[in-house]
Amino acid sequence: TLERLHDALLKSPLSAVKAKYRRAQCRSGMYPPKGPTFKGAVTWYTVNLDLPPAKRWTDVMSDKKDDVSVSSRGKSRHDGLFSEFGVSACLGQPLLLDTLPFPFNEEIRGISAASGVPLGEVLLFNIFYEVFTACTSVVAEDSNGHLFHARNLDFGLFMGWDVRNKSWLMTEKLRPLVVNVDFQRNNKTVFKSTSFAGYVGMLTGIHPHAFTLTMNERFSLDGGYIGIMEWILGKRDGMWMSFLTRSVLENATSYEEAKQKLSQTKLLAPAYFILGGNQTGQGCVITRSRVLSLDIWELDRTLGRWYVLETNYDHWKEPLFLDDRRTPAMKCMNQTTRANISPKTLYDVLSTKPVLNKLTTYTTLMDVSEGRLESYIRDCPDPCMPW
Ligand SMILES: *[C@@H]1O[C@H](CO)[C@@H](O)[C@H](O)[C@H]1NC(C)=O
Ligand SMILES: *[C@@H]1O[C@H](CO)[C@@H](O)[C@H](O)[C@H]1NC(C)=O
Ligand SMILES: *[C@@H]1O[C@H](CO)[C@@H](O)[C@H](O)[C@H]1NC(C)=O
Ligand SMILES: *[C@@H]1O[C@H](CO)[C@@H](O)[C@H](O)[C@H]1NC(C)=O
């Protein structure tokens, strides 16, 4: 019956549309960002790591308070960003908060205090990113061995569809919360990240001149829910994935050190870590189960592998045919060629549908040796795939 379902879906109009997009033309000339798929550049904030954790996010939150509380406290109780998570009433979150590692627990407390959003909702906002993010990430090396790392962050699947606006409610609410953060110690940048106001983990970041890192969700039967349930029930030997990426961005000083930590730390849920270094050959996709690294797929000059690209499927398996962002993205990477890869052409690849879709919240481009991170809020007006 599964096969029959698969066949039926293949014949459905939806898959015809998908097939159309698979044949879609690669975009070009999209950069510098403009037009209807570009909703604005992302604002920069500084977070001072020398401050006590509860004070670090005060500036960001006082600026974004309205967006956060509008999303959190929409017209009806069920209109809110954080209340999309529904379960917020039933977890006894303050207790759960106490189990989270320092400094994340304190930072979450500070965010709640500065924004007026109840602690439990901020907490859930922080937890549920861990398991609902679809994305496309790519690390590529040009002909001179110069590395670039780029990503689309897609978020909000199945969290409510706005029929009138033909958009995902959650994605709409998140766009105003996208921020670029410069994390400093002694007034010097330690790392930079594209994030969401109110979120303390990291999904996208650069440790300038050393490495770049993004995280994509990995769906698996042994998925996030089990690990998170275990955490709630008291078995707490795994690490939250986005806390690991944050701690790696903050503390690791080289590609090799980052790679080792990302592949060897026990996690609460499976994930893909996409890591770029600062010299030729340093780029990989680490496919993680909760316990171990299943595979490390690296750049390889001898094999002509000048980029590694990850969506939300193991690279050695076919992507789900209804969600194939990998084939068009790779097609466009191949068409671009190694000689022409740059932040500009990576933006083109990430602007090609359905790599760009209605869940796409932001696009980030990183250049490790320049220490540069730039990001853009995205939109995908019709015709555009919902995911
Ligand atoms: C739908 O779009 C309109 C016009 O752009 C906007 O004013 C409204 O807030 C949108 N609705 C939601 C739920 O985002
Ligand atoms: C950081 O810079 C500010 C203003 O330039 C200065 O007041 C402060 O003392 C500096 N802090 C450190 C730790 O150097
Ligand atoms: C690359 O990173 C290593 C480890 O952080 C550092 O020692 C080296 O100087 C970096 N190289 C460049 C070219 O930035
Ligand atoms: C892109 O090129 C790689 C390496 O030559 C090849 O394995 C892959 O099938 C190509 N993908 C597409 C979609 O063209």
XYZ file of C-alpha atoms and ligand atoms in Angstrom:
443
model
C 0.000 0.000 0.000
C 2.901 2.326 0.628
C 4.008 1.791 -2.915
C 0.511 2.493 -4.180
C 0.428 5.676 -2.116
C 3.769 6.643 -3.590
C 2.408 6.022 -7.098
C -0.747 7.980 -6.389
C 1.291 10.896 -5.115
C 3.523 10.731 -8.160
C 0.444 11.081 -10.339
C -1.090 13.840 -8.259
C -1.128 17.420 -9.536
C 1.153 18.382 -6.659
C 3.944 16.203 -7.961
C 3.396 17.569 -11.445
C 4.076 20.978 -9.990
C 7.117 19.627 -8.199
C 8.372 18.117 -11.423
C 7.935 21.461 -13.095
C 10.094 23.109 -10.484
C 12.702 20.379 -10.833
C 13.050 21.499 -14.395
C 13.009 25.119 -13.318
C 15.639 27.470 -14.632
C 18.497 28.357 -12.346
C 18.271 32.000 -11.383
C 20.973 34.491 -12.226
C 21.631 38.156 -11.579
C 19.712 38.087 -8.273
C 22.556 39.717 -6.340
C 22.709 42.360 -4.945
C 19.327 41.321 -3.497
C 16.311 43.153 -4.886
C 12.796 42.526 -6.157
C 9.909 40.574 -4.678
C 11.985 37.751 -3.139
C 13.953 40.222 -1.015
C 12.268 41.649 2.068
C 15.174 43.595 3.515
C 18.666 43.340 4.932
C 19.004 41.971 8.433
C 19.837 44.370 11.277
C 23.031 43.925 13.295
C 23.192 43.749 17.090
C 26.079 43.231 19.461
C 25.830 40.765 22.310
C 28.480 41.249 24.957
C 29.609 37.900 26.324
C 31.331 39.679 29.211
C 27.920 40.574 30.654
C 26.083 38.191 32.976
C 23.937 35.893 30.765
C 20.644 37.361 31.997
C 21.712 40.822 30.700
C 23.166 39.853 27.332
C 19.992 40.050 25.259
C 18.497 43.198 26.769
C 19.327 45.450 23.794
C 18.072 42.999 21.207
C 14.882 42.321 23.117
C 14.073 45.926 23.892
C 14.314 46.613 20.166
C 12.339 43.564 19.081
C 9.926 43.518 21.989
C 6.992 44.601 19.850
C 7.576 41.997 17.143
C 8.000 39.294 19.729
C 5.039 40.219 21.847
C 2.816 40.941 18.863
C 3.655 37.483 17.617
C 3.307 36.049 21.052
C 0.129 37.821 22.043
C -1.787 38.151 18.791
C -5.441 38.994 18.659
C -6.511 35.623 19.920
C -4.553 33.438 22.242
C -3.947 31.074 19.360
C -2.607 33.724 17.082
C 0.725 33.898 18.808
C 4.155 32.865 17.682
C 5.038 31.012 20.790
C 1.568 29.668 21.383
C 1.822 27.958 17.999
C 3.722 25.456 20.032
C 0.485 24.653 21.764
C 1.961 22.474 24.433
C 3.245 25.466 26.372
C 0.709 25.099 29.128
C 1.414 21.518 29.983
C 5.095 21.119 30.591
C 5.759 22.909 33.861
C 8.435 24.828 31.992
C 10.145 26.726 34.788
C 11.222 23.371 36.159
C 12.426 22.333 32.733
C 14.302 25.603 32.421
C 16.301 24.765 35.522
C 17.555 21.622 33.844
C 19.013 23.488 30.866
C 22.748 24.110 30.975
C 24.276 27.438 31.972
C 24.412 30.035 30.415
C 21.391 29.146 28.246
C 18.959 28.935 31.180
C 20.016 32.375 32.397
C 19.883 33.916 28.933
C 16.353 32.590 28.444
C 15.342 34.086 31.795
C 16.801 37.431 30.700
C 14.961 37.324 27.376
C 11.670 36.683 29.129
C 12.274 39.540 31.568
C 13.290 41.994 28.835
C 10.423 41.158 26.459
C 7.607 40.447 28.868
C 6.914 37.155 27.101
C 6.240 34.407 29.651
C 9.204 32.209 30.446
C 7.504 29.032 29.291
C 6.851 30.456 25.841
C 10.407 31.676 25.380
C 11.613 28.288 26.517
C 9.461 26.422 24.027
C 10.466 28.773 21.248
C 14.038 27.765 22.035
C 13.340 24.065 22.165
C 11.174 23.606 19.124
C 13.576 25.056 16.625
C 15.567 21.998 17.316
C 13.100 19.786 15.549
C 11.199 21.767 12.931
C 13.772 23.355 10.651
C 14.080 22.491 6.975
C 16.990 24.070 5.153
C 19.540 24.053 2.399
C 23.211 24.527 3.277
C 26.250 24.458 1.037
C 30.001 24.811 1.489
C 31.901 25.436 -1.727
C 35.483 26.071 -2.727
C 36.439 28.158 -5.733
C 39.327 27.446 -8.084
C 41.738 29.290 -5.784
C 40.771 27.266 -2.711
C 38.720 30.142 -1.268
C 35.811 28.807 0.808
C 32.239 30.068 0.918
C 29.336 28.845 3.008
C 25.709 29.715 2.332
C 22.316 28.667 3.577
C 18.580 29.130 3.325
C 16.679 28.694 6.536
C 13.191 27.316 6.001
C 10.956 27.212 9.027
C 7.295 26.872 9.887
C 6.134 23.754 8.036
C 2.742 22.460 9.198
C 2.353 25.290 11.685
C -0.641 26.865 10.040
C -1.288 28.009 6.490
C -2.707 31.475 5.845
C -5.190 30.832 3.026
C -5.672 34.482 2.224
C -1.989 35.357 2.001
C -0.936 31.921 0.732
C 1.833 31.807 3.285
C 2.874 29.961 6.401
C 1.748 31.811 9.530
C 4.843 30.919 11.480
C 7.224 31.917 8.702
C 5.455 35.294 8.407
C 5.853 35.927 12.113
C 9.483 34.942 12.183
C 10.701 37.214 9.413
C 10.647 40.375 11.584
C 12.578 38.520 14.286
C 15.611 37.702 12.136
C 18.729 39.415 13.513
C 22.444 39.323 12.861
C 24.406 39.118 16.071
C 28.034 39.989 16.675
C 29.097 38.156 19.851
C 31.961 39.985 21.485
C 34.351 39.504 24.357
C 36.672 42.360 25.395
C 35.053 44.388 22.631
C 36.332 41.923 20.037
C 34.241 39.674 17.806
C 34.299 36.034 18.852
C 31.710 34.869 16.358
C 28.795 36.174 14.307
C 25.460 34.617 13.646
C 22.126 34.997 11.890
C 19.492 34.178 14.450
C 16.039 35.009 15.769
C 15.452 37.513 18.563
C 14.691 35.435 21.633
C 16.586 32.357 20.515
C 19.840 31.495 22.305
C 21.020 28.495 20.296
C 22.681 28.934 16.926
C 21.723 27.595 13.518
C 24.038 29.714 11.352
C 27.367 31.257 12.258
C 30.945 32.185 11.495
C 34.032 32.176 13.669
C 35.922 34.669 11.506
C 39.068 33.399 9.789
C 38.638 29.918 11.287
C 35.359 28.196 10.365
C 31.694 28.541 9.397
C 28.856 26.372 10.657
C 25.199 25.699 9.905
C 22.813 23.113 11.265
C 19.982 21.390 9.381
C 17.352 19.163 10.841
C 17.582 15.441 10.228
C 14.272 13.616 10.353
C 14.623 10.188 11.843
C 12.591 7.616 13.700
C 14.930 8.041 16.610
C 14.034 11.713 16.333
C 14.049 14.775 18.479
C 10.910 13.996 20.392
C 12.378 10.937 22.048
C 15.491 12.741 23.210
C 13.503 15.702 24.435
C 11.033 13.478 26.255
C 13.948 11.689 27.882
C 15.377 15.018 28.950
C 12.067 16.030 30.505
C 11.866 12.684 32.252
C 15.323 13.070 33.715
C 17.771 11.289 31.394
C 20.042 14.214 30.567
C 23.254 12.905 29.062
C 22.737 14.317 25.557
C 23.282 17.894 24.447
C 20.738 20.179 22.786
C 21.894 20.480 19.183
C 21.757 24.244 18.833
C 23.478 24.703 22.198
C 26.299 22.562 20.860
C 26.601 24.690 17.712
C 26.610 27.824 19.835
C 29.270 26.470 22.149
C 31.394 25.341 19.197
C 31.111 28.765 17.545
C 32.031 30.406 20.821
C 34.848 28.143 21.960
C 36.408 26.170 19.118
C 39.246 27.914 17.353
C 39.821 25.711 14.319
C 37.988 23.617 11.734
C 39.450 20.407 13.143
C 38.432 21.191 16.701
C 34.916 22.132 15.584
C 34.651 18.960 13.519
C 35.680 16.803 16.428
C 33.205 18.360 18.856
C 30.336 18.246 16.368
C 30.932 14.626 15.500
C 31.623 13.280 18.981
C 29.245 14.997 21.409
C 26.168 12.987 22.312
C 22.971 14.778 21.209
C 19.283 14.846 22.064
C 18.258 14.500 18.423
C 19.794 13.635 15.059
C 21.110 16.542 12.979
C 23.262 17.570 10.064
C 26.156 19.884 10.809
C 27.596 21.642 7.786
C 31.062 22.924 8.522
C 33.488 24.956 6.440
C 37.123 25.658 7.316
C 39.537 28.333 6.156
C 41.654 26.407 3.682
C 41.357 24.117 0.717
C 39.622 20.789 1.349
C 38.066 21.939 4.623
C 34.349 21.516 4.184
C 32.071 18.718 5.336
C 28.585 17.536 6.157
C 28.464 15.605 9.426
C 25.450 13.292 9.560
C 24.622 12.665 13.186
C 22.523 10.172 15.054
C 21.935 11.036 18.668
C 24.912 8.984 19.778
C 27.453 9.133 17.022
C 28.551 10.468 13.701
C 27.174 8.220 10.946
C 29.119 9.815 8.143
C 31.457 12.718 7.402
C 31.239 13.778 3.770
C 34.132 16.041 2.855
C 35.302 18.179 -0.006
C 37.692 16.178 -2.135
C 39.782 17.705 -4.863
C 40.910 14.348 -6.237
C 37.275 13.339 -6.770
C 36.386 16.752 -8.186
C 34.053 17.334 -5.232
C 34.359 21.103 -4.894
C 31.166 21.552 -2.873
C 29.051 19.666 -0.355
C 25.363 20.461 -0.240
C 22.856 19.313 2.365
C 19.092 19.721 2.634
C 17.311 17.407 5.069
C 18.143 13.938 3.743
C 21.166 11.685 4.117
C 23.401 12.462 1.150
C 23.791 8.791 0.230
C 20.004 8.357 -0.081
C 17.426 9.815 -2.433
C 15.575 12.818 -1.006
C 11.854 12.436 -0.441
C 10.467 13.018 -3.928
C 7.917 15.527 -2.623
C 10.657 17.580 -1.031
C 13.518 17.521 -3.458
C 15.422 20.751 -3.029
C 18.699 18.900 -3.450
C 18.459 18.088 -7.175
C 17.716 21.662 -8.327
C 20.309 23.099 -5.953
C 22.981 20.709 -7.223
C 21.963 21.260 -10.805
C 22.487 25.001 -10.331
C 25.776 24.500 -8.477
C 26.990 22.335 -11.369
C 25.869 24.910 -13.904
C 27.599 27.681 -11.984
C 30.920 25.798 -12.030
C 33.762 26.002 -9.590
C 35.467 28.819 -11.443
C 32.439 31.079 -10.979
C 31.354 30.263 -7.443
C 31.107 33.275 -5.133
C 28.651 34.719 -2.609
C 26.882 36.330 -5.555
C 26.345 33.088 -7.474
C 25.502 31.191 -4.279
C 22.714 33.704 -3.730
C 21.459 32.846 -7.225
C 21.447 29.124 -6.398
C 19.564 29.758 -3.167
C 17.071 31.942 -5.038
C 16.089 29.138 -7.411
C 12.724 27.554 -6.677
C 12.066 25.297 -4.837
C 15.362 25.844 -3.012
C 13.653 29.144 -2.284
C 10.110 28.365 -1.150
C 7.373 29.732 1.063
C 9.116 28.549 4.209
C 12.332 30.366 3.430
C 12.905 32.925 6.137
C 16.426 34.100 5.412
C 19.468 33.534 3.203
C 22.933 33.878 4.729
C 26.228 34.141 2.830
C 29.541 33.676 4.638
C 33.135 34.216 3.578
C 35.449 32.811 6.214
C 38.706 34.441 5.207
C 37.075 37.872 4.970
C 35.292 37.134 8.253
C 32.072 38.248 6.586
C 28.480 37.211 7.222
C 25.620 38.860 5.354
C 21.988 37.875 5.429
C 18.763 38.782 3.735
C 15.140 38.251 4.648
C 13.388 36.332 1.892
C 9.914 35.957 0.508
C 8.546 33.770 -2.232
C 5.478 35.285 -3.870
C 3.410 33.086 -6.166
C 4.028 31.050 -8.145
C 6.029 29.338 -5.440
C 6.045 25.953 -3.734
C 4.804 25.837 -0.143
C 8.057 24.002 0.799
C -1.533 39.070 5.066
O -1.075 40.090 4.195
C -1.535 41.390 4.508
C -1.059 42.321 3.432
O 0.291 42.102 3.140
C -0.982 41.768 5.883
O -1.437 43.061 6.242
C -1.462 40.766 6.894
O -0.896 41.053 8.154
C -1.052 39.378 6.465
N -1.584 38.409 7.403
C -0.801 37.660 8.148
C -1.508 36.744 9.082
O 0.404 37.682 8.086
C 34.672 48.415 25.253
O 34.494 49.651 24.579
C 33.777 50.592 25.336
C 33.490 51.808 24.472
O 34.385 51.914 23.426
C 34.588 50.952 26.599
O 33.883 51.873 27.372
C 34.814 49.664 27.415
O 35.626 49.922 28.522
C 35.455 48.604 26.556
N 35.480 47.345 27.296
C 36.530 46.534 27.324
C 36.354 45.273 28.107
O 37.563 46.768 26.726
C 43.038 29.006 9.666
O 42.660 28.612 10.965
C 43.745 28.208 11.791
C 43.164 27.710 13.090
O 42.335 28.669 13.678
C 44.694 29.406 11.993
O 45.795 28.996 12.765
C 45.144 29.893 10.641
O 45.932 31.059 10.798
C 43.960 30.195 9.735
N 44.432 30.517 8.406
C 43.996 31.587 7.753
C 44.548 31.749 6.381
O 43.219 32.412 8.233
C 26.302 17.557 -10.241
O 27.633 17.130 -10.439
C 28.013 16.031 -9.647
C 29.497 15.797 -9.835
O 29.829 15.772 -11.180
C 27.178 14.818 -10.039
O 27.527 13.699 -9.220
C 25.713 15.148 -9.816
O 24.915 14.075 -10.273
C 25.338 16.402 -10.559
N 23.988 16.728 -10.140
C 23.083 17.321 -10.899
C 21.721 17.478 -10.342
O 23.354 17.742 -11.998
